[in-house]
JSON list of C-alpha atoms in Angstrom, two decimals:
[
{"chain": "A", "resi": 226, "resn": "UNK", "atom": "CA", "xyz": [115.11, 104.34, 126.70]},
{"chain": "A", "resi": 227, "resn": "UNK", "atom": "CA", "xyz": [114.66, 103.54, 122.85]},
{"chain": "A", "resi": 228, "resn": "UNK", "atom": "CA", "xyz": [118.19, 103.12, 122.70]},
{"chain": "A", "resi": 229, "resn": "UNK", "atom": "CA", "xyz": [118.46, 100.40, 124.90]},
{"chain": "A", "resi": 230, "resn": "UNK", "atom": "CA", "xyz": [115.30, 98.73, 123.58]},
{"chain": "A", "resi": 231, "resn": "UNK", "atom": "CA", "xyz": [116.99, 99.01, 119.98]},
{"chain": "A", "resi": 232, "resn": "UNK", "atom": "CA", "xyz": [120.21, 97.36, 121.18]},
{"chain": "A", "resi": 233, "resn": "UNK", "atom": "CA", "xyz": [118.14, 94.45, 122.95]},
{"chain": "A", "resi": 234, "resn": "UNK", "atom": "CA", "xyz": [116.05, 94.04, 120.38]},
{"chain": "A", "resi": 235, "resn": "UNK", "atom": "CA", "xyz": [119.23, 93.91, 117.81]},
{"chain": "A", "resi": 236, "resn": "UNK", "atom": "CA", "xyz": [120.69, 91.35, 120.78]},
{"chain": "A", "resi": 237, "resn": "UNK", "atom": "CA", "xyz": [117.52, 89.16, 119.75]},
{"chain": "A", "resi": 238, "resn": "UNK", "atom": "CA", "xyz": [117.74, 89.24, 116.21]},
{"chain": "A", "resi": 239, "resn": "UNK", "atom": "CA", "xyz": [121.35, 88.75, 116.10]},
{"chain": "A", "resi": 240, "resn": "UNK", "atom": "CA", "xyz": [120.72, 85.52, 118.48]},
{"chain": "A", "resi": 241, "resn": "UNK", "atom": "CA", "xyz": [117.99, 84.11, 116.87]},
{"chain": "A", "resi": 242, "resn": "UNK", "atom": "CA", "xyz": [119.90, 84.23, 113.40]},
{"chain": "A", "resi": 243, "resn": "UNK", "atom": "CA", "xyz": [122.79, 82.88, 114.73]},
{"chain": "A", "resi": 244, "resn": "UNK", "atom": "CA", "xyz": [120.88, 80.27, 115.97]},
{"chain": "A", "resi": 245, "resn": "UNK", "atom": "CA", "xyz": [119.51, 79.59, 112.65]},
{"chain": "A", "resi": 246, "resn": "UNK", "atom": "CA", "xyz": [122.14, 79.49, 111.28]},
{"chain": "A", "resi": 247, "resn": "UNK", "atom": "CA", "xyz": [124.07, 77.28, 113.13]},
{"chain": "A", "resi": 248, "resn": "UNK", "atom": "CA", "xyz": [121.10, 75.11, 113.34]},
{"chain": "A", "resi": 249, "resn": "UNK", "atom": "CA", "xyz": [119.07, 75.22, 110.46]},
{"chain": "A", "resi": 250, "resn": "UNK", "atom": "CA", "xyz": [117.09, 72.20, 111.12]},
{"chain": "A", "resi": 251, "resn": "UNK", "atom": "CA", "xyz": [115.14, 73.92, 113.56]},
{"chain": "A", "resi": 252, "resn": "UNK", "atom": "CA", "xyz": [112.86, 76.11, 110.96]},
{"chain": "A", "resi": 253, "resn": "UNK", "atom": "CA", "xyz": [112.10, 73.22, 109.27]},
{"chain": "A", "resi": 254, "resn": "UNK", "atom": "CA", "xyz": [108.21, 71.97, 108.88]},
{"chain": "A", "resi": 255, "resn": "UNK", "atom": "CA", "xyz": [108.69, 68.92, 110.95]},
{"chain": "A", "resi": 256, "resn": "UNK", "atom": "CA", "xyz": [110.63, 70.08, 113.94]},
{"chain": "A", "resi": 257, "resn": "UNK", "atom": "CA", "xyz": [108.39, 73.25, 114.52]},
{"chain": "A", "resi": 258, "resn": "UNK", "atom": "CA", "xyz": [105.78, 71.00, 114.30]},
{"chain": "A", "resi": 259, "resn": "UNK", "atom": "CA", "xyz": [107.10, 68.37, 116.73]},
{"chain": "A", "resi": 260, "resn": "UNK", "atom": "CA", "xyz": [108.06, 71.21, 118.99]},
{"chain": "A", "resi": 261, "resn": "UNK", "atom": "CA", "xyz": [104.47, 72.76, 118.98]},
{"chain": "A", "resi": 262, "resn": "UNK", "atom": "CA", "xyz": [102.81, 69.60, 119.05]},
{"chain": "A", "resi": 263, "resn": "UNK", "atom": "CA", "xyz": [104.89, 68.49, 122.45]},
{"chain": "A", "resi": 264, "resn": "UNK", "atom": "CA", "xyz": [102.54, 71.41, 124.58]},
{"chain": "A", "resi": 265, "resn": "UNK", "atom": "CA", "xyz": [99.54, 68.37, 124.17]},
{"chain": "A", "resi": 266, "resn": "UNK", "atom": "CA", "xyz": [96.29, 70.13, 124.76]},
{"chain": "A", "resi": 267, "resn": "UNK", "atom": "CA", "xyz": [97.96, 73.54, 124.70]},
{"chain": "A", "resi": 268, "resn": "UNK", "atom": "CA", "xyz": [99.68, 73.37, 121.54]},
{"chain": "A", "resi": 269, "resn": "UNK", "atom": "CA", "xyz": [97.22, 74.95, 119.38]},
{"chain": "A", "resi": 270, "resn": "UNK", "atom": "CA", "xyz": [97.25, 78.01, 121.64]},
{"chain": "A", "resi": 271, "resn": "UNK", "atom": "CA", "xyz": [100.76, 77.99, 121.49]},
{"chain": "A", "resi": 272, "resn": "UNK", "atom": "CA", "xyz": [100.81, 77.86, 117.81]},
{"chain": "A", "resi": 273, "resn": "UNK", "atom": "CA", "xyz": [98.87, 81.06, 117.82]},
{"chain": "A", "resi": 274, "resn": "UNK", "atom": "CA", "xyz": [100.90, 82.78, 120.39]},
{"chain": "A", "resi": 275, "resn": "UNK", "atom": "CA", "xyz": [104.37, 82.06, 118.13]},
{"chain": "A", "resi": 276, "resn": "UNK", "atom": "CA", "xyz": [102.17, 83.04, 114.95]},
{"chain": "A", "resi": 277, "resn": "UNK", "atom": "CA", "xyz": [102.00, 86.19, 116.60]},
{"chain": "A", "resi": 278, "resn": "UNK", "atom": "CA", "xyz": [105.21, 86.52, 118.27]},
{"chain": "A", "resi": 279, "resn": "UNK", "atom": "CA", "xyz": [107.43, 85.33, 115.45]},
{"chain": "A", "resi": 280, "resn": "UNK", "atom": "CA", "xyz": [108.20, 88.69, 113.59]},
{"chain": "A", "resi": 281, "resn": "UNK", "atom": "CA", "xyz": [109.93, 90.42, 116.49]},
{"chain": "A", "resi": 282, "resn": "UNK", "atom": "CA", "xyz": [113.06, 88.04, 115.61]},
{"chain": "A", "resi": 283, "resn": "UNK", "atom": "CA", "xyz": [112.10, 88.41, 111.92]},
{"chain": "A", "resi": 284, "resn": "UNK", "atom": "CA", "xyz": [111.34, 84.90, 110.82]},
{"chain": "A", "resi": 285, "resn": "UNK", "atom": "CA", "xyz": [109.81, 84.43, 107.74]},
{"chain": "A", "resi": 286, "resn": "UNK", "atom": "CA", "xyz": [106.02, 83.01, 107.92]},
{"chain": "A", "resi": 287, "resn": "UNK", "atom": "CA", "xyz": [105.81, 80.15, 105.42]},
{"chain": "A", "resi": 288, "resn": "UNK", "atom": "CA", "xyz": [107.79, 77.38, 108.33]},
{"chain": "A", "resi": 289, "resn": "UNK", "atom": "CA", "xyz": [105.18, 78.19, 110.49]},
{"chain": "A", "resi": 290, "resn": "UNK", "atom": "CA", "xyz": [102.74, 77.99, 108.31]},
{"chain": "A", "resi": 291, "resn": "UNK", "atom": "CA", "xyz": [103.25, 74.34, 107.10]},
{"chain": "A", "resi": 292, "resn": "UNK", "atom": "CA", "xyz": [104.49, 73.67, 110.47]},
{"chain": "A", "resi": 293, "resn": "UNK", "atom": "CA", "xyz": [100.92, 74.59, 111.85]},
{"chain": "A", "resi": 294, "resn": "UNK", "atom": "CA", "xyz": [99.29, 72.44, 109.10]},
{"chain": "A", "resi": 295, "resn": "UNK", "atom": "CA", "xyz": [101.59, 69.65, 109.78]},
{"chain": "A", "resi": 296, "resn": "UNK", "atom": "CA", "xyz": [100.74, 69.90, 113.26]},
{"chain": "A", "resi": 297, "resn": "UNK", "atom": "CA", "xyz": [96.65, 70.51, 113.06]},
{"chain": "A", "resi": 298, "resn": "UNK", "atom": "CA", "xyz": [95.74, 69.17, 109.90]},
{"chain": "A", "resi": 299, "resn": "UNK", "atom": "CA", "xyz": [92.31, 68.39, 110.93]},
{"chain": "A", "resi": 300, "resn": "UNK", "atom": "CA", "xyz": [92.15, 72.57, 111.63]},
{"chain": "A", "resi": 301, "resn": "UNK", "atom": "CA", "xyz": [93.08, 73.82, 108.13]},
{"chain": "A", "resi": 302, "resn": "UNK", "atom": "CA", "xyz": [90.99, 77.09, 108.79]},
{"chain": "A", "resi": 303, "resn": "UNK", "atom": "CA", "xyz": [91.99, 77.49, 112.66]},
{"chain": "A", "resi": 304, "resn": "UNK", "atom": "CA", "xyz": [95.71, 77.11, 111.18]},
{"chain": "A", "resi": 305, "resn": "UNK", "atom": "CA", "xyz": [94.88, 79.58, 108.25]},
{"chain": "A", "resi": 306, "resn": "UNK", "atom": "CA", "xyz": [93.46, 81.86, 110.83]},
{"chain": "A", "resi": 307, "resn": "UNK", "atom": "CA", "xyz": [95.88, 81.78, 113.29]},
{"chain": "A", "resi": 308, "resn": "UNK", "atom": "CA", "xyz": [98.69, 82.43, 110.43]},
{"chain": "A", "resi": 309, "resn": "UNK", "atom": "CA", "xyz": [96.80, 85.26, 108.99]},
{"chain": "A", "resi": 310, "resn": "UNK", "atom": "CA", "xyz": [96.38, 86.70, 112.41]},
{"chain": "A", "resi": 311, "resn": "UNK", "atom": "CA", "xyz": [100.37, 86.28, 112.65]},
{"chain": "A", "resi": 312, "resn": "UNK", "atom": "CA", "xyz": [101.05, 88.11, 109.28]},
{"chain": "A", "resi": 313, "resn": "UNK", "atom": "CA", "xyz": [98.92, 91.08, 109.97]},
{"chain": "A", "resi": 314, "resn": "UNK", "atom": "CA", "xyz": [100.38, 91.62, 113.69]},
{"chain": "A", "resi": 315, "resn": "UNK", "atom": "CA", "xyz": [103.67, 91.23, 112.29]},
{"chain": "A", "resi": 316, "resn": "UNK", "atom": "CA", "xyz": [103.36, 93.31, 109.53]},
{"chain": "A", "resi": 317, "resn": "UNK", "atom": "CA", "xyz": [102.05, 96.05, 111.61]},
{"chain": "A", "resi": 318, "resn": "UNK", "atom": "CA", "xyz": [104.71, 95.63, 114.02]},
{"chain": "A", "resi": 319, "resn": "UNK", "atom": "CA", "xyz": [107.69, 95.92, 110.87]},
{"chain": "A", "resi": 320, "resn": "UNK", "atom": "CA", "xyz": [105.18, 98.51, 109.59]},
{"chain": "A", "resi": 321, "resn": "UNK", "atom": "CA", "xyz": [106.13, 101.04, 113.12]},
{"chain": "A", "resi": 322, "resn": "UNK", "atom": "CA", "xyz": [109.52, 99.92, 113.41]},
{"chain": "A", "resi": 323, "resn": "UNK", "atom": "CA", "xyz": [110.58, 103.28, 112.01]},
{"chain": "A", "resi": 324, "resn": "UNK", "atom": "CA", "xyz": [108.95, 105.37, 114.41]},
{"chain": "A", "resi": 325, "resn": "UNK", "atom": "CA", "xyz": [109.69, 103.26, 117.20]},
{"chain": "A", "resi": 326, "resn": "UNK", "atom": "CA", "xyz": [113.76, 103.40, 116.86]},
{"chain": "A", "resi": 327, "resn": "UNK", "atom": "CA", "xyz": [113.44, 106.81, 115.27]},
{"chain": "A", "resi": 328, "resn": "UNK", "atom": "CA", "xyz": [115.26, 105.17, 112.29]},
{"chain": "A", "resi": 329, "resn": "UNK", "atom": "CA", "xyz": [113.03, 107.15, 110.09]},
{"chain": "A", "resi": 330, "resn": "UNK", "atom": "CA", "xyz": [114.49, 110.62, 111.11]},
{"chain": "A", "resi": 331, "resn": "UNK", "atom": "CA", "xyz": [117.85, 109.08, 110.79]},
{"chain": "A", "resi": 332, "resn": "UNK", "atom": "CA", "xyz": [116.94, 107.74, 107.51]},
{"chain": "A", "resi": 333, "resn": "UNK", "atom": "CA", "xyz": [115.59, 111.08, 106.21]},
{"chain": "A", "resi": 334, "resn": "UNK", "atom": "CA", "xyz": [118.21, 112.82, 107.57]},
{"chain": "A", "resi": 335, "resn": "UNK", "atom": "CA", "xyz": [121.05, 110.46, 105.98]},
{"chain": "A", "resi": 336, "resn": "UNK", "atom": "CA", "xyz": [119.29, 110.05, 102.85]},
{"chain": "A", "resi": 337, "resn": "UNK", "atom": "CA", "xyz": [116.73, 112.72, 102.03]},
{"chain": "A", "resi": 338, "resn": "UNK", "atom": "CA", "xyz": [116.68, 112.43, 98.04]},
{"chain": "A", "resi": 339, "resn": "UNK", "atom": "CA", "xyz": [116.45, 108.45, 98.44]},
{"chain": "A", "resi": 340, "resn": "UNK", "atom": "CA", "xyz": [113.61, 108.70, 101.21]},
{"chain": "A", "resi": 341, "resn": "UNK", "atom": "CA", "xyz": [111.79, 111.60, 99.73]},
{"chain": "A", "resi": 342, "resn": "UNK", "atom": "CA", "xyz": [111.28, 108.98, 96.73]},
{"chain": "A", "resi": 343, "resn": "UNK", "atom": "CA", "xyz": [109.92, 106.15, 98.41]},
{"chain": "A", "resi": 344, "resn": "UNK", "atom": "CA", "xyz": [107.40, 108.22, 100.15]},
{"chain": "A", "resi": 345, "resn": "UNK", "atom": "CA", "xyz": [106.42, 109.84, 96.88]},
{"chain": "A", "resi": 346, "resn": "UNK", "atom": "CA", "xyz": [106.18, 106.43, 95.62]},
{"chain": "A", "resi": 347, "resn": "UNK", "atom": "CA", "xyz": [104.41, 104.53, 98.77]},
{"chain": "A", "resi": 348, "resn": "UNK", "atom": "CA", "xyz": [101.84, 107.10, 98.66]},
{"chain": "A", "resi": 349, "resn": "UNK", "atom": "CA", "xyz": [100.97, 107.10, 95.29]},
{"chain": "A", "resi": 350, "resn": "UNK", "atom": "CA", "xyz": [97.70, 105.26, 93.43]},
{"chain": "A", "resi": 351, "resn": "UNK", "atom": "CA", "xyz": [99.80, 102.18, 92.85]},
{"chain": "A", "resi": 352, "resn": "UNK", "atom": "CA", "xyz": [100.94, 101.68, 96.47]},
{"chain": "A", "resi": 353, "resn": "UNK", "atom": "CA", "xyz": [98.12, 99.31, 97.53]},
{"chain": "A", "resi": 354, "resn": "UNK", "atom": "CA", "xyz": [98.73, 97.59, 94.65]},
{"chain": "A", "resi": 355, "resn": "UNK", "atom": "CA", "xyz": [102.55, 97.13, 94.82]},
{"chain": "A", "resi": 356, "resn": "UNK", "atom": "CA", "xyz": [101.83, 96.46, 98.25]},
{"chain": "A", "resi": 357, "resn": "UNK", "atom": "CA", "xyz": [99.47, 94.02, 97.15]},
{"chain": "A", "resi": 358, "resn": "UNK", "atom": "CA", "xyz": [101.63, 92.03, 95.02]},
{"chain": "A", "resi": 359, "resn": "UNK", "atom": "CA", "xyz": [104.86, 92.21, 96.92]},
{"chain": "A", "resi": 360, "resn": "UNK", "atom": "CA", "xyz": [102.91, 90.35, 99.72]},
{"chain": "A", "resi": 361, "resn": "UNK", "atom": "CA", "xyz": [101.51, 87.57, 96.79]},
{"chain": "A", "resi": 362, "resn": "UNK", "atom": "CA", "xyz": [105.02, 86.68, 95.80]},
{"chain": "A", "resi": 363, "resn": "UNK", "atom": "CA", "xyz": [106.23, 83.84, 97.85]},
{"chain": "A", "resi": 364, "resn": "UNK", "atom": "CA", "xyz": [110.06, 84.91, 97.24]},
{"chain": "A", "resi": 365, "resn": "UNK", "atom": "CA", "xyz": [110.39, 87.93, 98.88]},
{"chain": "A", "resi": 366, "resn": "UNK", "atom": "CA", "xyz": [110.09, 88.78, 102.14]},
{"chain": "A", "resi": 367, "resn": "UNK", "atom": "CA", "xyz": [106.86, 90.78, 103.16]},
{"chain": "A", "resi": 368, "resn": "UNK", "atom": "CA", "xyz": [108.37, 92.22, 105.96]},
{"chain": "A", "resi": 369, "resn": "UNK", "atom": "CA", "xyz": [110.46, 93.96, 104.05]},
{"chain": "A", "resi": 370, "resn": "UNK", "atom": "CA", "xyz": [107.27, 96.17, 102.31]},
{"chain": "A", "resi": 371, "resn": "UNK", "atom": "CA", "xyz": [105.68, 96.96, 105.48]},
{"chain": "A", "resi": 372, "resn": "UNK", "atom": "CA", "xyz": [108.79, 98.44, 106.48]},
{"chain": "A", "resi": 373, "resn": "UNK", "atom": "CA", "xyz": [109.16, 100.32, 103.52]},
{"chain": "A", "resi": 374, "resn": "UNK", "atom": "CA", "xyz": [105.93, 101.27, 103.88]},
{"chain": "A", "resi": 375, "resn": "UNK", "atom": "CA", "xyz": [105.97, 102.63, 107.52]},
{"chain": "A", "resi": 376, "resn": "UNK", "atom": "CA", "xyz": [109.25, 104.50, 106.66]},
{"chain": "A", "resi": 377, "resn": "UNK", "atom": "CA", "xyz": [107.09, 106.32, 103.83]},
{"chain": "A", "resi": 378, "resn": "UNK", "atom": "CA", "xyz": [104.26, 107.00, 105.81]},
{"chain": "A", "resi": 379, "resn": "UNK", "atom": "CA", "xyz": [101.79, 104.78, 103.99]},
{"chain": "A", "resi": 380, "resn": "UNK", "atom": "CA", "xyz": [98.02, 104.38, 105.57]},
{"chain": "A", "resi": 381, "resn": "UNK", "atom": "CA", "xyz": [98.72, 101.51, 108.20]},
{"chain": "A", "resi": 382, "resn": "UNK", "atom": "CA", "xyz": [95.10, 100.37, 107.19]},
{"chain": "A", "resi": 383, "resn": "UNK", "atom": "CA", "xyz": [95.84, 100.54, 103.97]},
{"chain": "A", "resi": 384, "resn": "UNK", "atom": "CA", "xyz": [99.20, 98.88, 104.28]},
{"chain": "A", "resi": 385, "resn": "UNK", "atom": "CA", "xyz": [97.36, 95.91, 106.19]},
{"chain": "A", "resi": 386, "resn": "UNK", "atom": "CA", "xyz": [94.56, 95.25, 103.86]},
{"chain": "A", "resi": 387, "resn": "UNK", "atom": "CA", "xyz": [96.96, 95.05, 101.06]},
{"chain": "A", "resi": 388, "resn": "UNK", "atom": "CA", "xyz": [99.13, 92.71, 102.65]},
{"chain": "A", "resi": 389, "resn": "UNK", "atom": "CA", "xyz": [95.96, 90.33, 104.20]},
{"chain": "A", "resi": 390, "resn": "UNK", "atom": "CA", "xyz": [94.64, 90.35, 100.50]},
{"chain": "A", "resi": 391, "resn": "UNK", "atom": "CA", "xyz": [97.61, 89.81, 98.90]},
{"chain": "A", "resi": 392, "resn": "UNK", "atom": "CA", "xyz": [99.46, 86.67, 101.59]},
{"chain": "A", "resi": 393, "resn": "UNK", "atom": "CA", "xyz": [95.61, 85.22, 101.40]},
{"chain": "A", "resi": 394, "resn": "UNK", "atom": "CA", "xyz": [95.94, 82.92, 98.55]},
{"chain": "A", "resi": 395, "resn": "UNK", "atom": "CA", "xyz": [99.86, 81.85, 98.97]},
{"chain": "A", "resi": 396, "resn": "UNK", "atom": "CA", "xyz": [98.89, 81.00, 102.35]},
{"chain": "A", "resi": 397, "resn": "UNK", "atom": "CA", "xyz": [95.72, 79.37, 101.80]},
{"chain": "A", "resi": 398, "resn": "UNK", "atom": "CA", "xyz": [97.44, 77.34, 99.31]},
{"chain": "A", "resi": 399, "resn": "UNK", "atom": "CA", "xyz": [100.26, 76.23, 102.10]},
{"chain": "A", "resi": 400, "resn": "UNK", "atom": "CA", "xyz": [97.84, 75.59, 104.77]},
{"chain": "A", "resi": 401, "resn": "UNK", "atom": "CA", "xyz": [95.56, 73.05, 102.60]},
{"chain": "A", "resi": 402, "resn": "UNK", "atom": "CA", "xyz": [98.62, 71.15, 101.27]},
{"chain": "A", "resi": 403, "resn": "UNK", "atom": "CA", "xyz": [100.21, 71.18, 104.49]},
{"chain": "A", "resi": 404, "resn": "UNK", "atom": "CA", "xyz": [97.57, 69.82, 105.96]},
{"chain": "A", "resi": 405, "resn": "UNK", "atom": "CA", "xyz": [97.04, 67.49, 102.99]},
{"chain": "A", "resi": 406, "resn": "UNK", "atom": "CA", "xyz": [100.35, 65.86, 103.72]},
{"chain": "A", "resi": 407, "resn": "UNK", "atom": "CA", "xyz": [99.93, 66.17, 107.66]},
{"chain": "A", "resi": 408, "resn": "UNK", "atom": "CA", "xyz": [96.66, 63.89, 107.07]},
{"chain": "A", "resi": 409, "resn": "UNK", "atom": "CA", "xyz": [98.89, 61.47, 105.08]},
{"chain": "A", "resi": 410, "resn": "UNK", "atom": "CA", "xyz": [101.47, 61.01, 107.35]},
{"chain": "A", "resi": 411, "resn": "UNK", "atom": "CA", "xyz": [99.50, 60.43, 110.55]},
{"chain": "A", "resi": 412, "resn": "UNK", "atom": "CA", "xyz": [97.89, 58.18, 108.61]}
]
């Protein structure tokens, strides 16, 4: 059953990248937000579901983001919320990716040396913290930690908090600006 959920779920990824990369206009700030803002009255609730729903195709936050505060920029916390709300379902979500496929068996199998490191390293003192910081850094993707971090096992609590503390001010600073310049231009 996995099997076939792994090679749909590929099937999605693979789509939506070719997608994007065929058309790249459609990530940017102004067409999400045109696109969410076309549901009328809905829109904010669909916002919140695509916050949410975003990371199963892998697409980076920060469009959505500005998109939201381009969209709702008299709802700079509602948008903060909702986007916060996104991160931490999708980083749990990348965060059990490994045990869902049953890559991590595969992994530790292929590579025991390489895997047997990470975990050492993922559960050590500094985790949170390079978990922390990997998540501040707007140019890397955080996806890619919470993966790392399911494959080694870390605390999914743990892996969470670090990530929520550490996208807070990055994303705070994107909704307020967006919304900044979504004021502007409506004006």
């Amino acid at each position: 059953m996995f099997r076939h959920l792994n090679v749909f779920w590929f099937g999605l990824v693979f789509a939506a990248a070719a997608t994007f990369l065929i058309y790249p206009e459609l990530l940017e700030r102004e067409a999400l937000a045109d696109f969410v803002v076309r549901f009328g009255p809905e829109a904010f609730v669909v916002y919140v579901l695509i916050c949410l729903t975003r990371s199963l195709l892998l697409i980076p936050s920060t469009p959505f983001i500005f998109a939201g505060a381009l969209a709702f920029p008299d709802w700079p916390l509602a948008v903060l919320a909702a986007s916060m709300a996104g991160v931490l379902s999708g980083s749990l979500l990348i965060y059990s990716f490994p045990g869902i496929g049953g890559y991590d068996e595969r992994l530790k199998a292929r590579y025991p040396k390489q895997i047997a490191y990470i975990r050492e390293r993922m559960q050590g003192a500094g985790a949170w913290w390079v978990t922390m910081g990997w998540s501040a850094f707007p140019l890397v993707p955080t996806d890619l930690i919470c993966y790392v971090a399911g494959l080694a096992r870390m605390p999914p609590l743990k892996m969470a908090a670090a990530v929520q503390i550490g996208s807070f001010p990055l994303m705070a600073v994107y909704v307020f600006t967006g919304a900044e310049l979504g004021a502007i231009l409506l004006n």
